[in-house]
CSV table of C-alpha atoms in Angstrom, one decimal:
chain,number,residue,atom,x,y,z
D,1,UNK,CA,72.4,-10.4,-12.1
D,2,UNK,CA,71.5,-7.3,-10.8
D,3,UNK,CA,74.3,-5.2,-9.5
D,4,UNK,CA,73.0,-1.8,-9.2
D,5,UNK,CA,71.3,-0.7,-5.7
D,6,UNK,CA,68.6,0.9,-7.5
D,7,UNK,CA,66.0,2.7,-5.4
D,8,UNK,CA,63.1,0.9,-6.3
D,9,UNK,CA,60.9,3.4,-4.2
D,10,UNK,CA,62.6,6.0,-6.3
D,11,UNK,CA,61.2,4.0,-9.4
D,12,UNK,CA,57.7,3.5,-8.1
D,13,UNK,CA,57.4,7.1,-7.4
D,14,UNK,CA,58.8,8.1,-10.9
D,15,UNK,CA,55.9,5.9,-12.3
D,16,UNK,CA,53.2,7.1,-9.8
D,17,UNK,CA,54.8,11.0,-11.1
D,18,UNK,CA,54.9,12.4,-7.2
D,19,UNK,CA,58.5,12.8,-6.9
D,20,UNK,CA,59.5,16.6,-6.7
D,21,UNK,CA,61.4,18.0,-9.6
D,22,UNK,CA,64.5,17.4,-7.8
D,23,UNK,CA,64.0,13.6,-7.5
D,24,UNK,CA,62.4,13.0,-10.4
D,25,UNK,CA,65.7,14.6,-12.5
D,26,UNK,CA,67.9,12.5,-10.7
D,27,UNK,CA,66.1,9.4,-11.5
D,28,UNK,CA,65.9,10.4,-15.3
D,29,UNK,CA,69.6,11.1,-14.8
D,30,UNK,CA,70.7,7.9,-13.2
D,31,UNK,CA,67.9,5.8,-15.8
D,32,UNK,CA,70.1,7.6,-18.3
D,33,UNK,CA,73.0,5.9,-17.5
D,34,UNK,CA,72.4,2.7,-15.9
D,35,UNK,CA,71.0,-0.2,-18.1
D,36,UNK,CA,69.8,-2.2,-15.4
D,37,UNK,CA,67.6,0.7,-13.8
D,38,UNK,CA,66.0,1.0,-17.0
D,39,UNK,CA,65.3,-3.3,-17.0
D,40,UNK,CA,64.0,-2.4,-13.7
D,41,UNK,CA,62.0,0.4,-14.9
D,42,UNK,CA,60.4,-1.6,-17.6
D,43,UNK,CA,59.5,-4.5,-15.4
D,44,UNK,CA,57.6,-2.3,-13.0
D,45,UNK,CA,55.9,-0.9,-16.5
D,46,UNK,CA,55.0,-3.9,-16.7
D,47,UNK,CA,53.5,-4.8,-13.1
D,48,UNK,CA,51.6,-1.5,-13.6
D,49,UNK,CA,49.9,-2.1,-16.7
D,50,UNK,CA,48.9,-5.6,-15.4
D,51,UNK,CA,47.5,-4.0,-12.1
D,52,UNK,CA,45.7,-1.4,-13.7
D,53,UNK,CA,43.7,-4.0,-15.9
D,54,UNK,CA,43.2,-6.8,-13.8
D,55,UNK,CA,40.7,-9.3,-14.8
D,56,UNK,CA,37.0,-8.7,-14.0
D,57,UNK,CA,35.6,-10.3,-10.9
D,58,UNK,CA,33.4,-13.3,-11.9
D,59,UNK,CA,30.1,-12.7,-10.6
D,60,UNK,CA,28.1,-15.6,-8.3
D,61,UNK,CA,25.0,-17.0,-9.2
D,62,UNK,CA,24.1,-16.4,-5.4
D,63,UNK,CA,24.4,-12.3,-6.4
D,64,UNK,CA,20.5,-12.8,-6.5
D,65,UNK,CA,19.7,-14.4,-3.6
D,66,UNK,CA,21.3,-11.4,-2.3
D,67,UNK,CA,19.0,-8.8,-4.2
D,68,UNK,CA,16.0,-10.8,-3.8
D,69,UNK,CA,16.7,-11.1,0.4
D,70,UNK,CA,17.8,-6.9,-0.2
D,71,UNK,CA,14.2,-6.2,-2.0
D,72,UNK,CA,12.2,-8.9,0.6
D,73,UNK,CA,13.7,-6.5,3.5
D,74,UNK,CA,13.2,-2.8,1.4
D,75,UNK,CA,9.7,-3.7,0.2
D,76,UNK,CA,8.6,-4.7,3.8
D,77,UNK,CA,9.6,-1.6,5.3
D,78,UNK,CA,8.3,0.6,2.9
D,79,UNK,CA,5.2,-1.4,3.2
D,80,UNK,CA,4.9,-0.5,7.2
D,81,UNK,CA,6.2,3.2,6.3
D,82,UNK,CA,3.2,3.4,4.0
D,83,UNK,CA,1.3,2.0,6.8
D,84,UNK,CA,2.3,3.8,9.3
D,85,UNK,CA,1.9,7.4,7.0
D,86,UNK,CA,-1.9,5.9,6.2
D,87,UNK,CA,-3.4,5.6,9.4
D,88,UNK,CA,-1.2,7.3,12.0
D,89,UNK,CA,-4.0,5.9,14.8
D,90,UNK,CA,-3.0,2.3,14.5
D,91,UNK,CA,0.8,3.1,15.0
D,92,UNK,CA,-0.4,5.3,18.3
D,93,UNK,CA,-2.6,2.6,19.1
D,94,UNK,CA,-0.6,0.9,21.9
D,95,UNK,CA,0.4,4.8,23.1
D,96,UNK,CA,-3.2,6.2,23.0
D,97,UNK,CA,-3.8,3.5,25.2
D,98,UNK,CA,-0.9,4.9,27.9
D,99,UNK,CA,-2.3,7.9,27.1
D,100,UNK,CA,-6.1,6.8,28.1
D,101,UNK,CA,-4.8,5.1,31.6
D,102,UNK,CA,-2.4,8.4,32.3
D,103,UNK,CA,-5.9,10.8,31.7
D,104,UNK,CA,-7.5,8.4,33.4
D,105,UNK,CA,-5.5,7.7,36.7
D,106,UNK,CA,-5.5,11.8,36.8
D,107,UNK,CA,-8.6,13.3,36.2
D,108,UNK,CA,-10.8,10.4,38.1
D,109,UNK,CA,-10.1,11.9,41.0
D,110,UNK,CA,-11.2,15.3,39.7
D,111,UNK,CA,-14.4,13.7,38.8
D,112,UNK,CA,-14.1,14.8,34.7
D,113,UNK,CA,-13.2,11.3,33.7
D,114,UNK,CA,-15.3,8.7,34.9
D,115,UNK,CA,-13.7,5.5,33.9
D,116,UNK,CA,-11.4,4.1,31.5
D,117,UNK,CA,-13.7,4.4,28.4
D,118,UNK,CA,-13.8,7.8,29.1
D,119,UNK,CA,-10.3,8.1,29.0
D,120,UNK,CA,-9.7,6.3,25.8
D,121,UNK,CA,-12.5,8.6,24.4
D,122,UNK,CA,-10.7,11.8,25.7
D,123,UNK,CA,-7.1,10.6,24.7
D,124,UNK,CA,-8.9,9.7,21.2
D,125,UNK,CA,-10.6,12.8,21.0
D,126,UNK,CA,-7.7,14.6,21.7
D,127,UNK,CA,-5.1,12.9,19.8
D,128,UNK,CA,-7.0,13.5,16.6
D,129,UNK,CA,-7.0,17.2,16.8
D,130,UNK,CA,-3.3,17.0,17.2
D,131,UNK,CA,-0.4,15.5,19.0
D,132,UNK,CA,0.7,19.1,20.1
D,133,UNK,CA,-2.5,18.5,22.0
D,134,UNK,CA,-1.8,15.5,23.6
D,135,UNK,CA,1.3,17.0,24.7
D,136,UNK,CA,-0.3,19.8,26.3
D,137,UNK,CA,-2.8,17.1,27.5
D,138,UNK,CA,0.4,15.2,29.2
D,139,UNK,CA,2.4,18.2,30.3
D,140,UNK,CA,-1.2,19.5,32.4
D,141,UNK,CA,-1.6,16.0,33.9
D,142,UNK,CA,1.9,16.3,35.2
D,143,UNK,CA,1.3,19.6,36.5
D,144,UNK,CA,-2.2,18.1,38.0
D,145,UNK,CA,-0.2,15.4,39.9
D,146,UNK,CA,2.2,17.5,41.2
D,147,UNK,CA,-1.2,20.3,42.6
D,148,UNK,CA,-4.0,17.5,43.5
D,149,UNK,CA,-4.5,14.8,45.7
D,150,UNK,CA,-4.7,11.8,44.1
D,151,UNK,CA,-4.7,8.5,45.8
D,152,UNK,CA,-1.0,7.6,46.2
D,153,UNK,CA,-0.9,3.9,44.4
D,154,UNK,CA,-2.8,5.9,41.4
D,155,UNK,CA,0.0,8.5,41.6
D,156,UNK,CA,2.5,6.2,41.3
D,157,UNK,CA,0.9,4.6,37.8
D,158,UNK,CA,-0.3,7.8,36.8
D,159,UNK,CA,3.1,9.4,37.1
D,160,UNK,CA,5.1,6.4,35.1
D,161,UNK,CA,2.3,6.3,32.5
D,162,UNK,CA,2.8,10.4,31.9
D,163,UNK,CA,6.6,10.1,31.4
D,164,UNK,CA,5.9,7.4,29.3
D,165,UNK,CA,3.9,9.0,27.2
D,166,UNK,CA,6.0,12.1,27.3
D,167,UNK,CA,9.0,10.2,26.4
D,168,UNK,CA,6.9,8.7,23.2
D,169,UNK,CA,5.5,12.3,22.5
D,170,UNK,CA,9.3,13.5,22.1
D,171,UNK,CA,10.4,10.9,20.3
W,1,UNK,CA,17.1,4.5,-16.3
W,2,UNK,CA,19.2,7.3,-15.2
W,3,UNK,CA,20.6,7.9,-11.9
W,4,UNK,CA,18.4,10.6,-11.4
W,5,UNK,CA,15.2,8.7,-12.1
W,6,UNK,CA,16.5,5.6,-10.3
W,7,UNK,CA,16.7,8.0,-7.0
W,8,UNK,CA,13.5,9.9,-7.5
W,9,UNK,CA,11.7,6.6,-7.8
W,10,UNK,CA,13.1,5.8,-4.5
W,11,UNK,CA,12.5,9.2,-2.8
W,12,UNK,CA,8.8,8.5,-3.8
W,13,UNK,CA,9.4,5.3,-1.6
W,14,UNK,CA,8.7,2.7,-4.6
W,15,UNK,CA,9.9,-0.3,-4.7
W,16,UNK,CA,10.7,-0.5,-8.4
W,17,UNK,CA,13.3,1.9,-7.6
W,18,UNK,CA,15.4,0.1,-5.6
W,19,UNK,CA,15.2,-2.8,-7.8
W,20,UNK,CA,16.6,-0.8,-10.3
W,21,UNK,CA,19.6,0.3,-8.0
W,22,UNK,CA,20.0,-3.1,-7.2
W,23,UNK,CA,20.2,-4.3,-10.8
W,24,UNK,CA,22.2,-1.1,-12.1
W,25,UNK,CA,24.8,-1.2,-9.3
W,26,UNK,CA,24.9,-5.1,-7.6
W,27,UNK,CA,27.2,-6.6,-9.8
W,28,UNK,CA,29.8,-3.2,-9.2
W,29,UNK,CA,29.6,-3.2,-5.6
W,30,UNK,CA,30.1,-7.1,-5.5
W,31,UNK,CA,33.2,-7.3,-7.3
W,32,UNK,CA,34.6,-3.9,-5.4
W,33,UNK,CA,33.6,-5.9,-2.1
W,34,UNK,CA,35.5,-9.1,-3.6
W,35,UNK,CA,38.6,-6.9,-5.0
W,36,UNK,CA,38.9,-6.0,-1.2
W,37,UNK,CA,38.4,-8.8,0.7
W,38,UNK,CA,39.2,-11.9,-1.7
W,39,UNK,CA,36.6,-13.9,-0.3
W,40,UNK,CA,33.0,-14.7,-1.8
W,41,UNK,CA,30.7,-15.2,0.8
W,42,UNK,CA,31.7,-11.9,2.8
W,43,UNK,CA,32.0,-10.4,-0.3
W,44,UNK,CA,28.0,-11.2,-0.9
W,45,UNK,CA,27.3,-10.1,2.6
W,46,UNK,CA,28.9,-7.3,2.5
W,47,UNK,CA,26.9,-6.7,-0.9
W,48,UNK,CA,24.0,-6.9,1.1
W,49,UNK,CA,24.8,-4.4,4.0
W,50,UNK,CA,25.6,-1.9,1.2
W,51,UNK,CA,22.6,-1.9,-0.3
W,52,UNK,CA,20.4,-1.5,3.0
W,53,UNK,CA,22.8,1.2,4.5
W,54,UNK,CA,22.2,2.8,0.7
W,55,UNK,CA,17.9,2.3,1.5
W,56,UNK,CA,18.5,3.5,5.2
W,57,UNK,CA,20.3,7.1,4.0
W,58,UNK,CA,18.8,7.3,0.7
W,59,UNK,CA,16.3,10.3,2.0
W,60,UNK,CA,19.5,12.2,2.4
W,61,UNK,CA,20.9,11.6,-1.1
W,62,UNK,CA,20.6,14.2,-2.9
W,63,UNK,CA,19.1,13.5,-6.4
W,64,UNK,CA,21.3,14.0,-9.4
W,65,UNK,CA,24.2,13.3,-7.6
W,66,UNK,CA,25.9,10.2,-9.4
W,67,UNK,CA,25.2,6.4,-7.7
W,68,UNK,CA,28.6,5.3,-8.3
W,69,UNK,CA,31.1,7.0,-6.2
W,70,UNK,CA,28.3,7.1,-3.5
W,71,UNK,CA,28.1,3.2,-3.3
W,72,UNK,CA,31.5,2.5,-3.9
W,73,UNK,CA,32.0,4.5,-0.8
W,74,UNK,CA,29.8,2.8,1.5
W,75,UNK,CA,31.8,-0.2,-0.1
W,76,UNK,CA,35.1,0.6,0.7
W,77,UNK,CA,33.5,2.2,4.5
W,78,UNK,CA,31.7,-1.6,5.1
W,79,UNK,CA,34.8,-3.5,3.8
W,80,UNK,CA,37.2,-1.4,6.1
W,81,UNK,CA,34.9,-2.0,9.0
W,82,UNK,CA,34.9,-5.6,8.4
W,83,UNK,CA,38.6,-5.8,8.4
W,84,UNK,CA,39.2,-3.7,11.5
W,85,UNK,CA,36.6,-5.7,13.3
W,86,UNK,CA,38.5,-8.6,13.1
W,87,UNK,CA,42.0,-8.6,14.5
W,88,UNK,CA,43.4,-11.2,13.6
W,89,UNK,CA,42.7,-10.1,9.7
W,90,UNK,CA,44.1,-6.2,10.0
W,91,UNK,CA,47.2,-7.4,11.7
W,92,UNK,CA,48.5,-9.1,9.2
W,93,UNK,CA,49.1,-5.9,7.3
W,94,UNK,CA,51.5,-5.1,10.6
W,95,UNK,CA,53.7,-7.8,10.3
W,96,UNK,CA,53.5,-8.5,6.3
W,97,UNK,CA,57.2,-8.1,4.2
W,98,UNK,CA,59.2,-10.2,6.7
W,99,UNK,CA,59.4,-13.6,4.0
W,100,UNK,CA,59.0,-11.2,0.6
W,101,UNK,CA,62.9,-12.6,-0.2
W,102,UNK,CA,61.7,-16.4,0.1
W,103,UNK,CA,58.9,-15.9,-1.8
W,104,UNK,CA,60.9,-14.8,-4.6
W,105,UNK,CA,63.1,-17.4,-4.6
W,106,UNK,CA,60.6,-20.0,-4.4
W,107,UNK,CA,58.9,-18.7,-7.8
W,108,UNK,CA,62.0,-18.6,-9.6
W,109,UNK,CA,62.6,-22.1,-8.4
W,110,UNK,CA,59.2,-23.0,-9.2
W,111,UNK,CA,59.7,-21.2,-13.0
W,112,UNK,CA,60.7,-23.4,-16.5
W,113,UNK,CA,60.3,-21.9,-19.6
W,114,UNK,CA,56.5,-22.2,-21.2
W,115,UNK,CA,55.5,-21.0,-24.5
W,116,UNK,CA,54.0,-17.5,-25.0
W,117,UNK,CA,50.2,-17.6,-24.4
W,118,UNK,CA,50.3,-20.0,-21.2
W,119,UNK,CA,52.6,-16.9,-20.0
W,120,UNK,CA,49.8,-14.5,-20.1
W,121,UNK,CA,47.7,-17.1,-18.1
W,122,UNK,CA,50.3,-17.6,-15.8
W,123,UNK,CA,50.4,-14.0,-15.3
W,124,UNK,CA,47.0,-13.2,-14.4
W,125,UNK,CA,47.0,-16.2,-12.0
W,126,UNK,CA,50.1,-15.4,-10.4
W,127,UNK,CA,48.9,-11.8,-10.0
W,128,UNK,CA,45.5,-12.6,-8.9
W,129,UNK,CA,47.4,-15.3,-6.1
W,130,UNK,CA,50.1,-12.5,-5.1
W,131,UNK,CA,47.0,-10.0,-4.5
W,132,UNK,CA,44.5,-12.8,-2.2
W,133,UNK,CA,48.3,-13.0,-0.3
W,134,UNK,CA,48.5,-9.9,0.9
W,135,UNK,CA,47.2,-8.0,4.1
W,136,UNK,CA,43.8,-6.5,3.5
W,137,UNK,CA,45.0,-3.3,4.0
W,138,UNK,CA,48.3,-3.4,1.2
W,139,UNK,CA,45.7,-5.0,-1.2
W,140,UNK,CA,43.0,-1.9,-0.6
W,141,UNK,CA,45.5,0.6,-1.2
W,142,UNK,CA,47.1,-0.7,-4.5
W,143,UNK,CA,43.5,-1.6,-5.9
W,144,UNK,CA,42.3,2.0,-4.8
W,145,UNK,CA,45.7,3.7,-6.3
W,146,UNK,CA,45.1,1.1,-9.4
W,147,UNK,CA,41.8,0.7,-9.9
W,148,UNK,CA,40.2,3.8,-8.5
W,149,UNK,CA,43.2,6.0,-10.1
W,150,UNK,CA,43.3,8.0,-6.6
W,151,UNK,CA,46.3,9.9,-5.4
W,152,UNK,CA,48.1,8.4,-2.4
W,153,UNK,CA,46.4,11.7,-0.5
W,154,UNK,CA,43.0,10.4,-1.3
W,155,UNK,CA,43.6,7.1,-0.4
W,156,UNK,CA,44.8,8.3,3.0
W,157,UNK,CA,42.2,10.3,3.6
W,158,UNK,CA,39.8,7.2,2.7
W,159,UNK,CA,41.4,4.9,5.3
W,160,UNK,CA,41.5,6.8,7.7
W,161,UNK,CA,45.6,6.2,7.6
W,162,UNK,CA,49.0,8.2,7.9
W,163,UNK,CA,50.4,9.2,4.6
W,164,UNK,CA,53.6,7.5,4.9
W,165,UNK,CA,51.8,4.6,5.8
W,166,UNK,CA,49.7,4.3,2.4
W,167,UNK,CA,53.1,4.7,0.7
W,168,UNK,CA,54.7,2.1,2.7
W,169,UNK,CA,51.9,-0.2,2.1
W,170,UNK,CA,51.8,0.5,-1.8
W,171,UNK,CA,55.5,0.1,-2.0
W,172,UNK,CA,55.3,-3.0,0.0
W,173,UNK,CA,52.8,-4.3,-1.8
W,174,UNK,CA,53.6,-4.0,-5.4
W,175,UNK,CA,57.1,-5.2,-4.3
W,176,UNK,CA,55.7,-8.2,-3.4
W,177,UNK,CA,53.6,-8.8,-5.8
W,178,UNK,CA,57.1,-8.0,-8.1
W,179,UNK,CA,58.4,-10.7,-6.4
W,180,UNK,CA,55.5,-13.4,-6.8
W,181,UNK,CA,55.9,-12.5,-10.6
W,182,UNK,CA,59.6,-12.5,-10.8
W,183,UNK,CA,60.0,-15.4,-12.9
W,184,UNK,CA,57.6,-14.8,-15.2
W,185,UNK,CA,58.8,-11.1,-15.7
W,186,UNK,CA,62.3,-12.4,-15.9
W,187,UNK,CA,60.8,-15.0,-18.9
W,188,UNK,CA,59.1,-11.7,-20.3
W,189,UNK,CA,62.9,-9.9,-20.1
């Protein structure tokens, strides 16, 4: 039976070795002296050796499920990075044709783009020399909008599909 | 492989690569996941967020940096926000030590003396019990101060906690789990 109101903080401490000098003689002192302390000392030994080899953890069979979903999800996204690095025209695809209606709804009215084919050919033309193109191509319309009269419905479209396409060109 | 080649392979975006992190580091970051949260299927999902977060920021890992530490990182960072996601899980590291003297006496009670090599078994069982009994939190921060061999500074700058609150936990903890072995230690004495 223990009688001893041994400090077993003190004692963890001791054995983790962050007590200050001060503390840590006074433990060696009372450890010294009192039998039980030492018992007590021994059996936390002991509780530390077992913690600091604990068992490995057994390993699941369904471990590779979980790699083979992990590689499923990587390889398909690397696939439509490759993709998308290959032909940077089929990921603009759905914005070159926001950028074809925004040249489109603007420069009609200025009689340099007839129709819509001749906006997708303008946007296409202009998107291969460069994006930075497009963007000047975009930031003119908008300035075109704000000089020209364009019919107001067309305004309306042409103005949602420029920020649009201005939001996708900044992203 | 080495952990350089494994990362180069997947900085040139090929797929073998990432098998080979997979199959070099899975079975690690599984049984840190289960050492932390005691429970197999989380554990294996958790396994899984790992390993896409690692995909998602590998870009910005520098290669020749070691894998390990790096993982068992995102590890600990996934298991922690598991735990705090669910309330009813991280209180239970508020409340825990209330019924540590009951426990004790229920082991000694439950105690008769058995030969010598059942008591190792008995041990590891008891231990491995006492450790799926505590609050998330105690259990992270003996198994990082045991396990990982950090200071109680590192582990409170892990968690995000209070230093005196990582102490109190470990203390806590490891008297409890003194207590849930107390009969067999007292066999050992």
């Amino acid at each position: 039976m223990m009688t001893c109101n041994c400090d077993h903080d003190l004692l963890q401490g001791y054995l983790d070795g962050v007590l200050s000098p001060g503390d840590e003689l006074k433990a060696l002192r009372h450890l010294t002296l009192c039998r039980e302390c030492r018992q007590a000392l021994r059996t936390w030994k002991l509780i530390y050796w077992e913690l600091d080899h604990l068992p490995k953890v057994e390993i699941p069979p369904k471990l590779t499920h979980v790699s083979d979903r992990v590689m499923t999800l990587v390889e398909a996204r690397l696939e439509k990075e490759a993709r998308r690095q290959q032909s940077p025209g089929e990921e603009g695809r759905g914005w070159l044709d926001l950028a074809a209606a925004a040249v489109t709804l603007t420069f009609r009215p200025l009689q340099r783009v007839p129709d819509l084919g001749g906006g997708i050919k303008l946007a296409r033309a202009t998107l291969a020399r460069s994006p930075a193109a497009l963007a000047w191509l975009a930031r003119s319309g908008l300035r075109l909008l704000r000089r020209r009269s364009v019919g107001s419905s067309d305004k309306v479209k042409a103005r949602g599909a420029w920020g649009q396409l201005l939001s996708r060109l900044i992203r | 492989m080495t952990d350089l080649e494994i990362i180069q392979l997947c900085h040139k975006k090929r797929p073998e690569g990432f098998a080979r992190l997979l199959l070099a580091y899975q079975e690690l970051v599984y049984r840190q996941a289960y050492s932390f949260l005691r429970h197999r299927e989380d554990a294996l999902d958790i396994t899984q967020d790992v390993f896409l977060r690692a995909f998602q920021a590998i870009d910005r890992f520098e290669a020749g940096r070691p894998i390990k530490p790096w993982l068992k990182r995102i590890t600990l960072n996934l298991c922690l926000n598991f735990i705090r996601d669910r309330p009813a899980l991280s209180s239970l590291d508020d409340t825990f030590g209330d019924e540590m003297g009951k426990t004790m006496a229920d082991t000694l009670a439950a105690t008769s003396d058995v030969p010598g090599e059942v008591e190792g078994l008995w041990m590891r069982e008891a231990l491995d019990e006492a450790l799926q009994e505590l609050p998330p939190l105690h259990r992270i921060v003996v198994l990082l101060r045991h396990q990982e061999d950090l200071t109680y500074e590192e582990i409170a700058q892990r968690l995000d906690l209070p230093l005196g609150t990582v102490k109190t936990y470990l203390f806590r903890a490891r008297k409890y789990i003194r207590s849930r072995l107390a009969g067999l230690l007292m066999a050992e004495e």
